[in-house]
CSV table of C-alpha atoms and ligand atoms in Angstrom, one decimal:
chain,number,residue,atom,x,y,z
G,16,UNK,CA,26.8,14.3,-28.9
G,17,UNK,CA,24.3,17.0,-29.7
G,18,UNK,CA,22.5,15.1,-31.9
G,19,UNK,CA,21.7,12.1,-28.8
G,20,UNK,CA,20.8,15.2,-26.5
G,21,UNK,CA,18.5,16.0,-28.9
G,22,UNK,CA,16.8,12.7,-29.4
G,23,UNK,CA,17.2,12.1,-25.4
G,24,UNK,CA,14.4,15.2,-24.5
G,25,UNK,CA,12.8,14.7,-27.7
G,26,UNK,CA,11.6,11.1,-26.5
G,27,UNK,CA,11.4,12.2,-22.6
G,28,UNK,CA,9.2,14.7,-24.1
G,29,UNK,CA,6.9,12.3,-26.2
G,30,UNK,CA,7.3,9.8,-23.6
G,31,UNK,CA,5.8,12.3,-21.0
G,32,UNK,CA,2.9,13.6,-23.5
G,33,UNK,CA,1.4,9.9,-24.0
G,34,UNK,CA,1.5,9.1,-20.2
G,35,UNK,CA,-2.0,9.1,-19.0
G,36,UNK,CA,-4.2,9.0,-15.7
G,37,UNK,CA,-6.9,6.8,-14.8
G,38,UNK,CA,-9.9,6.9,-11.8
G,39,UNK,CA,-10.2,4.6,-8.9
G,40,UNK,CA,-13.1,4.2,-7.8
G,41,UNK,CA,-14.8,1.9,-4.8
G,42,UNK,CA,-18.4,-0.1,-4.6
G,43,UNK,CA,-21.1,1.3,-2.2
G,44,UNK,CA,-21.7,-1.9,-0.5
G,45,UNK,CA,-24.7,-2.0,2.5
G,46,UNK,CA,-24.6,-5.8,2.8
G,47,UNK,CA,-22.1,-9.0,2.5
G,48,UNK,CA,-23.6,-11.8,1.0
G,49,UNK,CA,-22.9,-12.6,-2.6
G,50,UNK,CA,-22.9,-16.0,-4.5
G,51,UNK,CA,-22.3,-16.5,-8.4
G,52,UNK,CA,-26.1,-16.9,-8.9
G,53,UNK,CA,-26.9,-13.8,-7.2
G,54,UNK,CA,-24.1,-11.6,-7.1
G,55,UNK,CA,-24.5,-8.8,-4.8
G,56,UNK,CA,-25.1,-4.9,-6.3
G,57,UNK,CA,-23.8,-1.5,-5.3
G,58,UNK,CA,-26.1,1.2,-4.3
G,59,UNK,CA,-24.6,3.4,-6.9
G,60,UNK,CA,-23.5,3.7,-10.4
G,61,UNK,CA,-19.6,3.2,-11.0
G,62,UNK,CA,-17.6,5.6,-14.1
G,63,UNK,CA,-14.4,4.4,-14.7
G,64,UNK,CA,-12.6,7.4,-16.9
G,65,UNK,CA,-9.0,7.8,-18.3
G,66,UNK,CA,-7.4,10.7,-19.4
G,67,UNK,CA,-4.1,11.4,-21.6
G,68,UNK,CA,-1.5,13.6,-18.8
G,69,UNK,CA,-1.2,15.7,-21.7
G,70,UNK,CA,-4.4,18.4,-21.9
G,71,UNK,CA,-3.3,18.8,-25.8
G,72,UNK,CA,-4.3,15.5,-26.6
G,73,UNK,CA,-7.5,14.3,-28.1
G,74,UNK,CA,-8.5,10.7,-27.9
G,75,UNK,CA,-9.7,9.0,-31.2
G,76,UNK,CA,-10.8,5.9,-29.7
G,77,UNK,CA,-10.8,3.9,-26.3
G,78,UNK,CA,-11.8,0.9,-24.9
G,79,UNK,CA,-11.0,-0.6,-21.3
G,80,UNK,CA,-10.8,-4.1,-20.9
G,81,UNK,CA,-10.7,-6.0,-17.5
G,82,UNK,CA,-7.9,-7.7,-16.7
G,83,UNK,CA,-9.4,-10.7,-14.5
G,84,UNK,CA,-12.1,-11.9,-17.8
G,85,UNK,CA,-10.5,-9.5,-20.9
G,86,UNK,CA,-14.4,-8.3,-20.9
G,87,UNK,CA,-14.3,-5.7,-23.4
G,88,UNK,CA,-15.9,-2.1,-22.5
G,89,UNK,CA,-16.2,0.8,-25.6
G,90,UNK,CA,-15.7,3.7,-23.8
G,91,UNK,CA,-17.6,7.1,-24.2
G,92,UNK,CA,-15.7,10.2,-25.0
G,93,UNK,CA,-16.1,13.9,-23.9
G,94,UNK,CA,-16.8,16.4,-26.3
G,95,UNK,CA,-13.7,17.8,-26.1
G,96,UNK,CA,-12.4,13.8,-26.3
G,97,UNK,CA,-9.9,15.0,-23.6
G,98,UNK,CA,-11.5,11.9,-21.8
G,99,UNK,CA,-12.6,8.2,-22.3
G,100,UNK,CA,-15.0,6.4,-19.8
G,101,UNK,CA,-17.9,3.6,-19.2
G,102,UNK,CA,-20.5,3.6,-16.6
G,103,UNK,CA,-21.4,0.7,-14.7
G,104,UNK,CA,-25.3,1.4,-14.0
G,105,UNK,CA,-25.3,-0.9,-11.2
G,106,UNK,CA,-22.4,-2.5,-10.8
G,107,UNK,CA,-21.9,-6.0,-9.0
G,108,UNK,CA,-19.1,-7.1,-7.1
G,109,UNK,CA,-17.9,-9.2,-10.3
G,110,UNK,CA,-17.1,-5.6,-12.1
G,111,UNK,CA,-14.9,-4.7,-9.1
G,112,UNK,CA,-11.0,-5.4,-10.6
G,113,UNK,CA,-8.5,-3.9,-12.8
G,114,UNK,CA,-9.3,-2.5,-15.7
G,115,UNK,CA,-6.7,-1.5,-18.5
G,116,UNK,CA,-7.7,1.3,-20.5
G,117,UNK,CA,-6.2,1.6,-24.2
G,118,UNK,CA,-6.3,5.4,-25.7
G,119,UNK,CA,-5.7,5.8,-29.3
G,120,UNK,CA,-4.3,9.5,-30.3
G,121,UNK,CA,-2.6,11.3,-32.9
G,122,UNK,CA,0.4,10.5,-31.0
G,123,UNK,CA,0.1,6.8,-30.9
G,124,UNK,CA,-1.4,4.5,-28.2
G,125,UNK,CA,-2.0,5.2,-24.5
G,126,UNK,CA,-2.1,2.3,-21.7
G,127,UNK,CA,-3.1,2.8,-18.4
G,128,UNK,CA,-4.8,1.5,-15.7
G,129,UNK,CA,-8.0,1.9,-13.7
G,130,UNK,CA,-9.2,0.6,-10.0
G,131,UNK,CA,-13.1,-0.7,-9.0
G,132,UNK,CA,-12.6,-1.7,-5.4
G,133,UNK,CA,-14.4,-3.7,-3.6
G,134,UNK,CA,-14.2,-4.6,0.0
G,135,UNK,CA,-14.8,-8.4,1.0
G,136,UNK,CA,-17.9,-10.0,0.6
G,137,UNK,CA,-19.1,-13.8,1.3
G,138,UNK,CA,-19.0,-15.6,-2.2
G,139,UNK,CA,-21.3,-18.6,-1.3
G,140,UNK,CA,-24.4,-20.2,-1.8
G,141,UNK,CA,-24.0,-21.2,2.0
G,142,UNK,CA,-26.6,-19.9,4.2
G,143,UNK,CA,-25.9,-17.0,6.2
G,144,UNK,CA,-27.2,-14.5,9.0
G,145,UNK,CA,-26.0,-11.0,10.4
G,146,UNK,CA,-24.8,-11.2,13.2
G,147,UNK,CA,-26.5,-9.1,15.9
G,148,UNK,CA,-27.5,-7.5,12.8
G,149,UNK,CA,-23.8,-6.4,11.8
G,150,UNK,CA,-23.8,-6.2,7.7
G,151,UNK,CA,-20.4,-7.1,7.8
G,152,UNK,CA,-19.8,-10.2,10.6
G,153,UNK,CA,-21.9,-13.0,9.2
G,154,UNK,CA,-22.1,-16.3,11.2
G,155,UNK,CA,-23.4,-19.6,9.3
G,156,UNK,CA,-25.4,-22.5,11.3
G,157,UNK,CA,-23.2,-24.5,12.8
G,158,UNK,CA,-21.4,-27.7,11.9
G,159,UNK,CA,-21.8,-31.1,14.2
G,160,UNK,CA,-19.4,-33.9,13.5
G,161,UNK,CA,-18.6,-37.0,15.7
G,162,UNK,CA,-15.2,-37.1,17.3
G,163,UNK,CA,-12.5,-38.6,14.4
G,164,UNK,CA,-14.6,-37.2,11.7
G,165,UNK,CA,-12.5,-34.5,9.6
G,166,UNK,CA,-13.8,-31.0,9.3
G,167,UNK,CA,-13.4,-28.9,6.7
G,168,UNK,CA,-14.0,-25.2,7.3
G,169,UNK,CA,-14.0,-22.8,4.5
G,170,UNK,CA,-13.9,-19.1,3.8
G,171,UNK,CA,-15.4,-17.7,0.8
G,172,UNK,CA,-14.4,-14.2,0.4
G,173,UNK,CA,-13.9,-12.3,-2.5
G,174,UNK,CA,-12.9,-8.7,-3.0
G,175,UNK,CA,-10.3,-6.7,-4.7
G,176,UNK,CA,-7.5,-6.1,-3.5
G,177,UNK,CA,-7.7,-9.8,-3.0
G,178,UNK,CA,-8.7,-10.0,1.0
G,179,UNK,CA,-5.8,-11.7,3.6
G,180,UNK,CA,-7.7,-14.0,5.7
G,181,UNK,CA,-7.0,-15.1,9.1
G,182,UNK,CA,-8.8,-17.5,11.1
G,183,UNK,CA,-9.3,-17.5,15.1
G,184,UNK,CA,-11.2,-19.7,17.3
G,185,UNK,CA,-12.7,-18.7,20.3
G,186,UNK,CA,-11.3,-15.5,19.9
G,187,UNK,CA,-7.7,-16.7,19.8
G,188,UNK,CA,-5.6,-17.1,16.9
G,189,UNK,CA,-6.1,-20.8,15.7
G,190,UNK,CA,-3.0,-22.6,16.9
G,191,UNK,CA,-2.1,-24.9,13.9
G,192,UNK,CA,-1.1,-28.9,14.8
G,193,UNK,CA,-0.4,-31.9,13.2
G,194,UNK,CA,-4.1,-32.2,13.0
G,195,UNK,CA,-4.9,-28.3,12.6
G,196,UNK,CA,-3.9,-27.1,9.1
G,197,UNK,CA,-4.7,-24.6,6.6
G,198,UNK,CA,-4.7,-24.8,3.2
G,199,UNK,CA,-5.2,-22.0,1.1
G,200,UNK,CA,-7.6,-19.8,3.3
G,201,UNK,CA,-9.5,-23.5,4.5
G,202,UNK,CA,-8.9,-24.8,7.5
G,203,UNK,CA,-8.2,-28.9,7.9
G,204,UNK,CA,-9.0,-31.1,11.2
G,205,UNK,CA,-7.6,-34.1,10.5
G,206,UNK,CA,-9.8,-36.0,12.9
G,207,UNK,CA,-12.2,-34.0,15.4
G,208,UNK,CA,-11.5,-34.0,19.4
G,209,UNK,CA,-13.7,-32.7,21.8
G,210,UNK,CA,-11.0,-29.9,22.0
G,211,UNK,CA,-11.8,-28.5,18.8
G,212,UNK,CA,-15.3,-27.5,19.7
G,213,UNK,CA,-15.9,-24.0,19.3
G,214,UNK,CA,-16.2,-20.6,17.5
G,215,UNK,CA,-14.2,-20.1,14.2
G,216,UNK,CA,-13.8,-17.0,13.1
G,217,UNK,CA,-12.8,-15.9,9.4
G,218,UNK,CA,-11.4,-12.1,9.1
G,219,UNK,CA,-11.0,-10.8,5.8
G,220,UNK,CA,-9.3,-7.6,5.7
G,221,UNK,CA,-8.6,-5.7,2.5
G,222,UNK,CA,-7.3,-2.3,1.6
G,223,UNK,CA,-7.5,0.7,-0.8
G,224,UNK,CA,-6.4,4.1,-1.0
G,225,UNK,CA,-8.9,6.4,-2.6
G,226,UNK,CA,-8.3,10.5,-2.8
G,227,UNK,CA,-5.3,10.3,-0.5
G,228,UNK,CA,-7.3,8.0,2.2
G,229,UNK,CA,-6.6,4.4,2.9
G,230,UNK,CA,-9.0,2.2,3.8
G,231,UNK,CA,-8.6,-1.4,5.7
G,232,UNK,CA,-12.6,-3.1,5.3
G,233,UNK,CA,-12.9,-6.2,7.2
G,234,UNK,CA,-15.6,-9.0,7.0
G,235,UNK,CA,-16.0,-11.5,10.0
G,236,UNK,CA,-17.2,-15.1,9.2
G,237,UNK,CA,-18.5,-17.3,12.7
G,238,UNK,CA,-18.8,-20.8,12.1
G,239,UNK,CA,-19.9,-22.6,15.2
G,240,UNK,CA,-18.3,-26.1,15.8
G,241,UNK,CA,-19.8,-28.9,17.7
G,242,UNK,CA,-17.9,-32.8,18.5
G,243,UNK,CA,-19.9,-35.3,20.1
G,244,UNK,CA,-19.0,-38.6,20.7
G,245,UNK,CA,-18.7,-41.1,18.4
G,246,UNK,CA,-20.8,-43.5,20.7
G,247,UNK,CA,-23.8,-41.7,20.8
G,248,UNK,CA,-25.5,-43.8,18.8
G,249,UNK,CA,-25.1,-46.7,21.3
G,250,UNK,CA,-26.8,-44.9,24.3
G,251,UNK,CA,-30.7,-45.5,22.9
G,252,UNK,CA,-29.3,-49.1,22.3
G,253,UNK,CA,-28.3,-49.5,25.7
G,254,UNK,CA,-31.4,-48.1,27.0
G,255,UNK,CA,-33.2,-50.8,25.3
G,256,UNK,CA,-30.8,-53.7,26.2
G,257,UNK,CA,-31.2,-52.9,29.7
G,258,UNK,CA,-35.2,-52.0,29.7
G,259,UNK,CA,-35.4,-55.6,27.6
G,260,UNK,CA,-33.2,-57.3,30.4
G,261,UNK,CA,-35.4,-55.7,33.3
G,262,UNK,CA,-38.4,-57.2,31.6
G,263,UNK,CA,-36.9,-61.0,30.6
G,264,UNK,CA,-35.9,-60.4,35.0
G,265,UNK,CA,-39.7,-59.7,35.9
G,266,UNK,CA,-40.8,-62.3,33.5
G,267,UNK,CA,-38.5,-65.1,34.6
G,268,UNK,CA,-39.0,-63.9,38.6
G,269,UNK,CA,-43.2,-63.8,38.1
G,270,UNK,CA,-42.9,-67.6,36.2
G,271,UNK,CA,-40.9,-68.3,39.4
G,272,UNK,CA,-43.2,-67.4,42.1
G,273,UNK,CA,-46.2,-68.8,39.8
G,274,UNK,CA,-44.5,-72.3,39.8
G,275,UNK,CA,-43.3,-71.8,43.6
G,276,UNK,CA,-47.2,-70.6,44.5
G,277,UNK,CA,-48.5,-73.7,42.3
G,278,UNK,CA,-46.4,-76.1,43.7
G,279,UNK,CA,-47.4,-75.1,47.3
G,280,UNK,CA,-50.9,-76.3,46.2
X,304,NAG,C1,-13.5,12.3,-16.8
X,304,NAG,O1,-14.9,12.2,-16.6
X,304,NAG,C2,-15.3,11.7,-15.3
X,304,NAG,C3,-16.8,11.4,-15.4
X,304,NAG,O2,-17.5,12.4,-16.0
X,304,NAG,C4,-14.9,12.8,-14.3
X,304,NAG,O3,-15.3,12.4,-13.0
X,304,NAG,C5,-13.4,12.9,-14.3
X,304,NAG,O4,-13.0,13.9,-13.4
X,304,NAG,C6,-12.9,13.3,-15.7
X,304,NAG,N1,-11.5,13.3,-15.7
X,304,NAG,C7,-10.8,14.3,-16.3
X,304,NAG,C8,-9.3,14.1,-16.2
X,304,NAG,O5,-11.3,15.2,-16.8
């Protein structure tokens, strides 16, 4: 009995010396436009760090790898090696994520975690403006499809935590239909009525907690929808029809009145 007691604290006690902490940390982000060719950059540098709980322990080597790619980092360590961490000189929105950090003591091996957040951004190559020159609400030139023609609508956001997107139209949330469906975070009209004409709207809403404070970032996508008819293209055709029937009427009326007038004669 004694002897379990013993071995009980002994490993609540080890247990509790390898725990460890890690940083979370957040992008400086002063626009929202990113693509994969030209991923958007922070203002500032980024250190991730991770720490054994323990103040006794030294590290002897640490690495953090990101969990979305298994990139591997080699950390830096203080002089005191009481502390691992790697230094994003100008990070990009690809570095935001999870990172796991992997501490190797005395004691044996240290796993913990640490946070780059990053609130959403547009991950396009499609062009887009600021609206009223809003970093954050972007609106993309519009879309015009003839009525029956499927539209597509899509909403490229990244960020971490992964952003929930909603979509609205016309400032409404978008009632779904038989036609009206969503897929993923992309919105599918079957076939286009002059109905569905309009403003869409994307919000992307993430949130993070850094030093005891939460934070919900949101990005607004416009998309501008236009359905025309599907006739259109007949209207300069029956402009011509009727001009070229006009002129065959003056034609065969003047031939007329020539034949009448000769006649007469
Ligand atoms: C580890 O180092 C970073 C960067 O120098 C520092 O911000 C952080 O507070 C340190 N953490 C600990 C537990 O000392």
């Amino acid at each position: 009995m004694k002897t379990v007691l013993i071995t009980t604290v002994l490993l609540l006690g080890s247990t509790h010396a390898l725990g460890g902490r890690g940083s979370s940390s957040s992008l400086a982000l002063v626009a929202a436009r990113s693509s994969e060719t030209h991923p958007l950059h922070a203002t500032d540098p980024i250190t991730i760090w991770c720490a054994p709980d323990n103040p006794q322990v030294a590290i002897k080597s640490a690495q953090f790898v990101r969990t979305s790619d298994n990139q591997k980092f080699e950390a830096a360590l203080s002089p005191t090696k009481k502390n691992a961490t790697y230094t994003f000189g100008s990070p990009s929105v690809k570095d935001a994520g999870e990172y796991k950090c992997e501490l190797d003591t005395p004691h044996g091996k240290i796993n913990h975690k640490a946070y780059i957040y990053s609130r959403p951004v547009v991950h396009s190559h499609e062009h887009f403006t600021e609206h009223e020159g809003h970093e954050f609400h972007l609106e993309s030139t519009g879309t015009t499809v003839e009525k029956g023609e499927p539209i597509t609508l899509t909403c490229p956001v990244n960020g971490y935590p992964k952003p929930v997107v909603k979509w609205t139209k016309d400032g409404s949330p978008l009632a779904l239909s038989k036609s009206v469906t969503m897929e993923g975070t992309t919105v599918k009209i079957e076939s286009a009525e002059y109905t569905d004409a309009g403003t869409y709207s994307c919000e992307a809403v993430n949130e993070y907690s850094l030093h005891g404070k939460t934070s919900k970032m949101l990005l607004v996508v416009d998309k501008m929808v236009d359905v025309r008819s599907e006739f259109q293209w007949l209207y300069p055709l029956g402009v011509i029809l009727i001009t070229l029937f006009l002129l065959v009427c003056i034609i065969v009326t003047c031939e007329f009145r020539n034949k009448k007038s000769v006649s007469k004669v």
